Amino acid sequence: MRIVVLTGAGISAESGVPTFRDSDGLWEGHRVEDVATPEAFERDPDTVLRFYDARRRAVASALPNPAHLALAELERAIGDDLLVVTQNVDDLHERAGTRRLVHMHGTLAHALCTACDAVSVIVDDLEGRPACPECASRALRPDVVWFGEMPYDLDRIERALVTADVFVSIGTSGNVYPAAGYVAFASALGARTVELNLVPSDAAVPFDEVRAGPASQVVPAWVSELRPDR
C-alpha cells in the first residue's frame, strides 16, 4: 500500500512551534509582504533575515511530538511505500527519524546563495552576512519558498500522488495551493483520502474519512491501525 502524507503547521504546533501567522494576518507583527516575498528581501534584507533567524532559533528549541514520531515509525515499517510531503519549514520530521521527506516550501536549516544558487546548511545567523561556502559571496537568504515563488519538488510529489493508494492530510488548513489541491488530485486517481486535523478543513473536495483532534493523538492512533506488524 503506497501512502502519501501531507503535513502542515498543525502537526508542529503541539511541539511549540509558532504558526507565525496571527489571526490578524500578521507574522510576528510583520505584514507577509514585508518578510515573505522576494520584493521584501530586495527592499529590506535586514528585517527579512532577522525574522527568519528568529524563526530558526525558535524551532531549534522545539522537539518532535508523538505525531512526528508515529510517521517515522510508519516509514520504518513500510519503507519506500511512504512519502511525507511537508509544507513546514522546520526540521521536526527529520529529527523524528523520517527520511523519505519533501520540504515543498524549503527549510529554515538551509541557506540559498543568490549569487551562485548553492544551497548550504546554515551555521551562523544570516543577518551577519556569512559567506557562501561555495562562492564566498555574502549573498545568502533563507532557503524557504516565499509568496510568488514556485514550491520545490512538485514533479516528485505529483508522481507519488499518481501511484498512491492512500492520501493523508495532517494539520493543514486546505487554503494554500498547490498543496490544497492534492486531495482532489489523489481522489480523482482513485486514492482513499484521509484528513487528520484539529478541526476539519475547508477542502474543496471532501475527504473519504476525517478524524478530528490533536495531531499528537489522532496520528499515532491512525498509524497504529495501519501498521502491518500490529
PDB file of C-alpha atoms in Angstrom:
ATOM      1  CA  MET A   1       0.000   0.000   0.000  1.00  0.00           C
ATOM      2  CA  ARG A   2       1.526   3.267  -1.174  1.00  0.00           C
ATOM      3  CA  ILE A   3       0.844   6.264   1.065  1.00  0.00           C
ATOM      4  CA  VAL A   4       1.451   9.985   0.594  1.00  0.00           C
ATOM      5  CA  VAL A   5       1.202  12.118   3.723  1.00  0.00           C
ATOM      6  CA  LEU A   6       0.916  15.908   3.554  1.00  0.00           C
ATOM      7  CA  THR A   7       1.694  17.794   6.760  1.00  0.00           C
ATOM      8  CA  GLY A   8       1.139  21.404   7.722  1.00  0.00           C
ATOM      9  CA  ALA A   9       1.553  23.763  10.655  1.00  0.00           C
ATOM     10  CA  GLY A  10      -0.891  21.810  12.821  1.00  0.00           C
ATOM     11  CA  ILE A  11       1.495  18.885  13.269  1.00  0.00           C
ATOM     12  CA  SER A  12       4.252  21.114  14.680  1.00  0.00           C
ATOM     13  CA  ALA A  13       2.080  23.447  16.748  1.00  0.00           C
ATOM     14  CA  GLU A  14       1.985  20.908  19.574  1.00  0.00           C
ATOM     15  CA  SER A  15       5.781  20.969  19.676  1.00  0.00           C
ATOM     16  CA  GLY A  16       5.613  24.652  20.500  1.00  0.00           C
ATOM     17  CA  VAL A  17       6.477  25.850  17.001  1.00  0.00           C
ATOM     18  CA  PRO A  18       4.514  29.069  16.433  1.00  0.00           C
ATOM     19  CA  THR A  19       2.435  29.211  13.281  1.00  0.00           C
ATOM     20  CA  PHE A  20       3.744  32.814  12.969  1.00  0.00           C
ATOM     21  CA  ARG A  21       0.618  33.987  11.160  1.00  0.00           C
ATOM     22  CA  ASP A  22      -1.709  35.590  13.705  1.00  0.00           C
ATOM     23  CA  SER A  23      -5.475  35.953  13.441  1.00  0.00           C
ATOM     24  CA  ASP A  24      -4.971  39.470  12.045  1.00  0.00           C
ATOM     25  CA  GLY A  25      -2.824  38.068   9.236  1.00  0.00           C
ATOM     26  CA  LEU A  26       0.472  39.344  10.628  1.00  0.00           C
ATOM     27  CA  TRP A  27       3.600  37.212  11.004  1.00  0.00           C
ATOM     28  CA  GLU A  28       5.246  38.092  14.315  1.00  0.00           C
ATOM     29  CA  GLY A  29       3.958  41.634  13.927  1.00  0.00           C
ATOM     30  CA  HIS A  30       5.021  41.917  10.291  1.00  0.00           C
ATOM     31  CA  ARG A  31       2.934  42.012   7.150  1.00  0.00           C
ATOM     32  CA  VAL A  32       3.507  38.970   4.944  1.00  0.00           C
ATOM     33  CA  GLU A  33       4.550  41.347   2.182  1.00  0.00           C
ATOM     34  CA  ASP A  34       7.361  42.644   4.392  1.00  0.00           C
ATOM     35  CA  VAL A  35       9.012  39.343   5.340  1.00  0.00           C
ATOM     36  CA  ALA A  36       7.927  36.606   2.928  1.00  0.00           C
ATOM     37  CA  THR A  37       8.383  37.878  -0.624  1.00  0.00           C
ATOM     38  CA  PRO A  38      11.400  38.354  -2.894  1.00  0.00           C
ATOM     39  CA  GLU A  39      10.484  42.035  -3.107  1.00  0.00           C
ATOM     40  CA  ALA A  40      10.672  42.384   0.686  1.00  0.00           C
ATOM     41  CA  PHE A  41      14.150  40.861   0.705  1.00  0.00           C
ATOM     42  CA  GLU A  42      15.322  43.225  -2.009  1.00  0.00           C
ATOM     43  CA  ARG A  43      13.787  46.212  -0.222  1.00  0.00           C
ATOM     44  CA  ASP A  44      14.779  45.457   3.396  1.00  0.00           C
ATOM     45  CA  PRO A  45      17.030  42.405   3.688  1.00  0.00           C
ATOM     46  CA  ASP A  46      17.939  43.100   7.333  1.00  0.00           C
ATOM     47  CA  THR A  47      14.328  42.785   8.504  1.00  0.00           C
ATOM     48  CA  VAL A  48      13.770  39.627   6.481  1.00  0.00           C
ATOM     49  CA  LEU A  49      16.967  37.945   7.660  1.00  0.00           C
ATOM     50  CA  ARG A  50      16.304  38.916  11.273  1.00  0.00           C
ATOM     51  CA  PHE A  51      12.796  37.458  11.041  1.00  0.00           C
ATOM     52  CA  TYR A  52      13.997  34.090   9.733  1.00  0.00           C
ATOM     53  CA  ASP A  53      16.928  33.925  12.126  1.00  0.00           C
ATOM     54  CA  ALA A  54      14.382  34.275  14.954  1.00  0.00           C
ATOM     55  CA  ARG A  55      12.185  31.567  13.455  1.00  0.00           C
ATOM     56  CA  ARG A  56      15.143  29.214  13.170  1.00  0.00           C
ATOM     57  CA  ARG A  57      16.099  29.761  16.820  1.00  0.00           C
ATOM     58  CA  ALA A  58      12.516  29.122  17.921  1.00  0.00           C
ATOM     59  CA  VAL A  59      12.421  25.827  16.019  1.00  0.00           C
ATOM     60  CA  ALA A  60      15.773  24.724  17.463  1.00  0.00           C
ATOM     61  CA  SER A  61      14.274  24.649  20.958  1.00  0.00           C
ATOM     62  CA  ALA A  62      11.283  22.519  19.891  1.00  0.00           C
ATOM     63  CA  LEU A  63      11.125  18.715  19.966  1.00  0.00           C
ATOM     64  CA  PRO A  64       9.282  16.247  17.711  1.00  0.00           C
ATOM     65  CA  ASN A  65       5.936  15.233  19.178  1.00  0.00           C
ATOM     66  CA  PRO A  66       4.136  11.849  19.011  1.00  0.00           C
ATOM     67  CA  ALA A  67       2.702  12.697  15.581  1.00  0.00           C
ATOM     68  CA  HIS A  68       6.163  13.204  14.052  1.00  0.00           C
ATOM     69  CA  LEU A  69       7.421  10.071  15.769  1.00  0.00           C
ATOM     70  CA  ALA A  70       4.471   7.994  14.571  1.00  0.00           C
ATOM     71  CA  LEU A  71       5.130   8.902  10.922  1.00  0.00           C
ATOM     72  CA  ALA A  72       8.794   7.970  11.313  1.00  0.00           C
ATOM     73  CA  GLU A  73       7.679   4.668  12.812  1.00  0.00           C
ATOM     74  CA  LEU A  74       5.380   4.080   9.843  1.00  0.00           C
ATOM     75  CA  GLU A  75       8.261   4.745   7.457  1.00  0.00           C
ATOM     76  CA  ARG A  76      10.371   2.150   9.230  1.00  0.00           C
ATOM     77  CA  ALA A  77       7.529  -0.334   8.800  1.00  0.00           C
ATOM     78  CA  ILE A  78       6.670   0.229   5.112  1.00  0.00           C
ATOM     79  CA  GLY A  79       9.818   1.892   3.758  1.00  0.00           C
ATOM     80  CA  ASP A  80       9.646   3.307   0.254  1.00  0.00           C
ATOM     81  CA  ASP A  81       5.859   2.940   0.137  1.00  0.00           C
ATOM     82  CA  LEU A  82       5.569   6.108   2.261  1.00  0.00           C
ATOM     83  CA  LEU A  83       6.387   9.656   1.190  1.00  0.00           C
ATOM     84  CA  VAL A  84       5.931  12.546   3.617  1.00  0.00           C
ATOM     85  CA  VAL A  85       5.409  15.932   1.958  1.00  0.00           C
ATOM     86  CA  THR A  86       5.564  18.843   4.374  1.00  0.00           C
ATOM     87  CA  GLN A  87       4.616  22.469   3.987  1.00  0.00           C
ATOM     88  CA  ASN A  88       6.547  23.192   7.183  1.00  0.00           C
ATOM     89  CA  VAL A  89       9.998  24.737   7.147  1.00  0.00           C
ATOM     90  CA  ASP A  90      11.031  23.226  10.496  1.00  0.00           C
ATOM     91  CA  ASP A  91      13.163  20.081  10.813  1.00  0.00           C
ATOM     92  CA  LEU A  92      10.993  18.131  13.270  1.00  0.00           C
ATOM     93  CA  HIS A  93      10.239  15.339  10.771  1.00  0.00           C
ATOM     94  CA  GLU A  94      13.958  14.776  10.240  1.00  0.00           C
ATOM     95  CA  ARG A  95      14.677  14.814  13.946  1.00  0.00           C
ATOM     96  CA  ALA A  96      11.893  12.285  14.488  1.00  0.00           C
ATOM     97  CA  GLY A  97      13.601   9.964  12.004  1.00  0.00           C
ATOM     98  CA  THR A  98      11.694  10.443   8.738  1.00  0.00           C
ATOM     99  CA  ARG A  99      13.957  10.125   5.708  1.00  0.00           C
ATOM    100  CA  ARG A 100      11.605   9.946   2.689  1.00  0.00           C
ATOM    101  CA  LEU A 101      10.635  13.586   3.018  1.00  0.00           C
ATOM    102  CA  VAL A 102       9.924  16.501   0.689  1.00  0.00           C
ATOM    103  CA  HIS A 103      10.112  20.064   2.017  1.00  0.00           C
ATOM    104  CA  MET A 104       7.940  21.690  -0.633  1.00  0.00           C
ATOM    105  CA  HIS A 105       8.367  25.128   0.971  1.00  0.00           C
ATOM    106  CA  GLY A 106      12.052  24.749   1.793  1.00  0.00           C
ATOM    107  CA  THR A 107      13.651  24.620   5.215  1.00  0.00           C
ATOM    108  CA  LEU A 108      14.938  27.066   7.809  1.00  0.00           C
ATOM    109  CA  ALA A 109      18.049  24.927   8.213  1.00  0.00           C
ATOM    110  CA  HIS A 110      19.382  25.812   4.767  1.00  0.00           C
ATOM    111  CA  ALA A 111      20.539  28.967   3.028  1.00  0.00           C
ATOM    112  CA  LEU A 112      20.303  29.746  -0.670  1.00  0.00           C
ATOM    113  CA  CYS A 113      23.008  31.835  -2.282  1.00  0.00           C
ATOM    114  CA  THR A 114      21.510  34.481  -4.545  1.00  0.00           C
ATOM    115  CA  ALA A 115      24.853  34.780  -6.367  1.00  0.00           C
ATOM    116  CA  CYS A 116      25.515  31.142  -7.328  1.00  0.00           C
ATOM    117  CA  ASP A 117      22.291  29.280  -6.313  1.00  0.00           C
ATOM    118  CA  ALA A 118      24.193  26.928  -3.996  1.00  0.00           C
ATOM    119  CA  VAL A 119      22.289  25.537  -1.025  1.00  0.00           C
ATOM    120  CA  SER A 120      24.158  25.136   2.261  1.00  0.00           C
ATOM    121  CA  VAL A 121      23.487  24.349   5.901  1.00  0.00           C
ATOM    122  CA  ILE A 122      23.125  27.490   7.989  1.00  0.00           C
ATOM    123  CA  VAL A 123      25.804  27.733  10.679  1.00  0.00           C
ATOM    124  CA  ASP A 124      25.588  31.391  11.714  1.00  0.00           C
ATOM    125  CA  ASP A 125      22.711  33.886  11.688  1.00  0.00           C
ATOM    126  CA  LEU A 126      22.155  35.182   8.173  1.00  0.00           C
ATOM    127  CA  GLU A 127      21.737  38.756   9.368  1.00  0.00           C
ATOM    128  CA  GLY A 128      25.506  38.780   9.963  1.00  0.00           C
ATOM    129  CA  ARG A 129      26.020  38.121   6.228  1.00  0.00           C
ATOM    130  CA  PRO A 130      28.150  34.937   6.415  1.00  0.00           C
ATOM    131  CA  ALA A 131      29.922  33.959   3.219  1.00  0.00           C
ATOM    132  CA  CYS A 132      28.548  31.335   0.870  1.00  0.00           C
ATOM    133  CA  PRO A 133      30.616  28.124   1.277  1.00  0.00           C
ATOM    134  CA  GLU A 134      30.686  27.681  -2.500  1.00  0.00           C
ATOM    135  CA  CYS A 135      31.446  31.115  -3.953  1.00  0.00           C
ATOM    136  CA  ALA A 136      32.276  33.214  -0.851  1.00  0.00           C
ATOM    137  CA  SER A 137      29.675  35.820  -1.773  1.00  0.00           C
ATOM    138  CA  ARG A 138      27.858  37.384   1.152  1.00  0.00           C
ATOM    139  CA  ALA A 139      24.535  36.922  -0.582  1.00  0.00           C
ATOM    140  CA  LEU A 140      22.734  34.248   1.436  1.00  0.00           C
ATOM    141  CA  ARG A 141      18.980  34.176   2.019  1.00  0.00           C
ATOM    142  CA  PRO A 142      16.800  31.581   3.742  1.00  0.00           C
ATOM    143  CA  ASP A 143      16.119  28.576   1.527  1.00  0.00           C
ATOM    144  CA  VAL A 144      12.385  28.930   2.011  1.00  0.00           C
ATOM    145  CA  VAL A 145       9.726  29.399  -0.635  1.00  0.00           C
ATOM    146  CA  TRP A 146       8.276  32.888  -0.428  1.00  0.00           C
ATOM    147  CA  PHE A 147       4.967  34.076  -1.824  1.00  0.00           C
ATOM    148  CA  GLY A 148       5.277  34.380  -5.569  1.00  0.00           C
ATOM    149  CA  GLU A 149       7.909  31.619  -5.789  1.00  0.00           C
ATOM    150  CA  MET A 150       7.497  28.049  -7.022  1.00  0.00           C
ATOM    151  CA  PRO A 151       7.372  25.282  -4.383  1.00  0.00           C
ATOM    152  CA  TYR A 152      10.054  22.602  -4.573  1.00  0.00           C
ATOM    153  CA  ASP A 153       9.861  19.079  -6.000  1.00  0.00           C
ATOM    154  CA  LEU A 154       6.381  19.367  -7.478  1.00  0.00           C
ATOM    155  CA  ASP A 155       7.153  16.705 -10.091  1.00  0.00           C
ATOM    156  CA  ARG A 156       8.220  14.213  -7.425  1.00  0.00           C
ATOM    157  CA  ILE A 157       5.105  14.940  -5.384  1.00  0.00           C
ATOM    158  CA  GLU A 158       2.842  14.507  -8.393  1.00  0.00           C
ATOM    159  CA  ARG A 159       4.474  11.191  -9.336  1.00  0.00           C
ATOM    160  CA  ALA A 160       3.896   9.913  -5.804  1.00  0.00           C
ATOM    161  CA  LEU A 161       0.258  11.027  -5.857  1.00  0.00           C
ATOM    162  CA  VAL A 162      -0.362   9.291  -9.176  1.00  0.00           C
ATOM    163  CA  THR A 163       0.565   5.916  -7.679  1.00  0.00           C
ATOM    164  CA  ALA A 164      -0.785   6.483  -4.155  1.00  0.00           C
ATOM    165  CA  ASP A 165      -3.380   4.153  -2.656  1.00  0.00           C
ATOM    166  CA  VAL A 166      -3.910   6.474   0.315  1.00  0.00           C
ATOM    167  CA  PHE A 167      -3.505  10.240   0.651  1.00  0.00           C
ATOM    168  CA  VAL A 168      -3.430  11.664   4.174  1.00  0.00           C
ATOM    169  CA  SER A 169      -3.549  15.339   5.112  1.00  0.00           C
ATOM    170  CA  ILE A 170      -2.373  16.233   8.629  1.00  0.00           C
ATOM    171  CA  GLY A 171      -2.702  19.622  10.276  1.00  0.00           C
ATOM    172  CA  THR A 172      -3.257  21.701   7.156  1.00  0.00           C
ATOM    173  CA  SER A 173      -5.750  24.479   6.508  1.00  0.00           C
ATOM    174  CA  GLY A 174      -6.549  23.418   2.965  1.00  0.00           C
ATOM    175  CA  ASN A 175      -6.155  27.010   1.788  1.00  0.00           C
ATOM    176  CA  VAL A 176      -2.621  27.143   0.374  1.00  0.00           C
ATOM    177  CA  TYR A 177      -2.104  25.936  -3.191  1.00  0.00           C
ATOM    178  CA  PRO A 178      -0.830  23.825  -4.790  1.00  0.00           C
ATOM    179  CA  ALA A 179      -0.948  21.635  -1.664  1.00  0.00           C
ATOM    180  CA  ALA A 180      -4.646  22.370  -1.146  1.00  0.00           C
ATOM    181  CA  GLY A 181      -5.403  20.721  -4.485  1.00  0.00           C
ATOM    182  CA  TYR A 182      -3.734  17.417  -3.674  1.00  0.00           C
ATOM    183  CA  VAL A 183      -6.814  15.826  -2.105  1.00  0.00           C
ATOM    184  CA  ALA A 184      -8.805  16.407  -5.306  1.00  0.00           C
ATOM    185  CA  PHE A 185      -5.940  15.136  -7.445  1.00  0.00           C
ATOM    186  CA  ALA A 186      -5.438  11.988  -5.378  1.00  0.00           C
ATOM    187  CA  SER A 187      -9.174  11.324  -5.114  1.00  0.00           C
ATOM    188  CA  ALA A 188      -9.648  11.638  -8.869  1.00  0.00           C
ATOM    189  CA  LEU A 189      -6.971   8.982  -9.359  1.00  0.00           C
ATOM    190  CA  GLY A 190      -8.696   6.571  -7.008  1.00  0.00           C
ATOM    191  CA  ALA A 191      -6.757   7.033  -3.764  1.00  0.00           C
ATOM    192  CA  ARG A 192      -8.542   6.838  -0.437  1.00  0.00           C
ATOM    193  CA  THR A 193      -8.289  10.245   1.223  1.00  0.00           C
ATOM    194  CA  VAL A 194      -7.975  10.827   4.966  1.00  0.00           C
ATOM    195  CA  GLU A 195      -7.818  14.046   6.970  1.00  0.00           C
ATOM    196  CA  LEU A 196      -6.295  14.158  10.457  1.00  0.00           C
ATOM    197  CA  ASN A 197      -6.774  17.662  11.783  1.00  0.00           C
ATOM    198  CA  LEU A 198      -7.659  19.596  14.894  1.00  0.00           C
ATOM    199  CA  VAL A 199     -10.846  20.652  13.102  1.00  0.00           C
ATOM    200  CA  PRO A 200     -11.994  19.650   9.602  1.00  0.00           C
ATOM    201  CA  SER A 201     -10.571  21.910   6.899  1.00  0.00           C
ATOM    202  CA  ASP A 202     -12.437  23.693   4.140  1.00  0.00           C
ATOM    203  CA  ALA A 203     -11.242  21.318   1.437  1.00  0.00           C
ATOM    204  CA  ALA A 204     -12.947  21.821  -1.908  1.00  0.00           C
ATOM    205  CA  VAL A 205     -13.259  18.039  -2.290  1.00  0.00           C
ATOM    206  CA  PRO A 206     -14.479  16.139   0.801  1.00  0.00           C
ATOM    207  CA  PHE A 207     -12.148  13.559   2.315  1.00  0.00           C
ATOM    208  CA  ASP A 208     -13.297   9.934   2.499  1.00  0.00           C
ATOM    209  CA  GLU A 209     -12.508   9.940   6.205  1.00  0.00           C
ATOM    210  CA  VAL A 210     -11.996  12.773   8.692  1.00  0.00           C
ATOM    211  CA  ARG A 211     -10.623  12.355  12.198  1.00  0.00           C
ATOM    212  CA  ALA A 212     -10.662  15.489  14.329  1.00  0.00           C
ATOM    213  CA  GLY A 213      -8.354  16.021  17.283  1.00  0.00           C
ATOM    214  CA  PRO A 214      -4.810  16.990  18.250  1.00  0.00           C
ATOM    215  CA  ALA A 215      -2.199  15.578  15.876  1.00  0.00           C
ATOM    216  CA  SER A 216      -0.304  14.042  18.794  1.00  0.00           C
ATOM    217  CA  GLN A 217      -3.332  11.839  19.429  1.00  0.00           C
ATOM    218  CA  VAL A 218      -5.010  11.150  16.090  1.00  0.00           C
ATOM    219  CA  VAL A 219      -1.845  10.491  14.076  1.00  0.00           C
ATOM    220  CA  PRO A 220      -0.395   7.784  16.375  1.00  0.00           C
ATOM    221  CA  ALA A 221      -3.840   6.159  16.582  1.00  0.00           C
ATOM    222  CA  TRP A 222      -4.143   6.075  12.786  1.00  0.00           C
ATOM    223  CA  VAL A 223      -0.612   4.724  12.353  1.00  0.00           C
ATOM    224  CA  SER A 224      -1.255   2.027  14.968  1.00  0.00           C
ATOM    225  CA  GLU A 225      -4.269   0.789  12.999  1.00  0.00           C
ATOM    226  CA  LEU A 226      -2.338   0.834   9.755  1.00  0.00           C
ATOM    227  CA  ARG A 227       0.886  -0.829  10.838  1.00  0.00           C
ATOM    228  CA  PRO A 228       1.184  -4.225   9.110  1.00  0.00           C
ATOM    229  CA  ASP A 229       3.014  -5.719  12.101  1.00  0.00           C
ATOM    230  CA  ARG A 230       0.346  -4.814  14.632  1.00  0.00           C
TER     231      ARG A 230
END
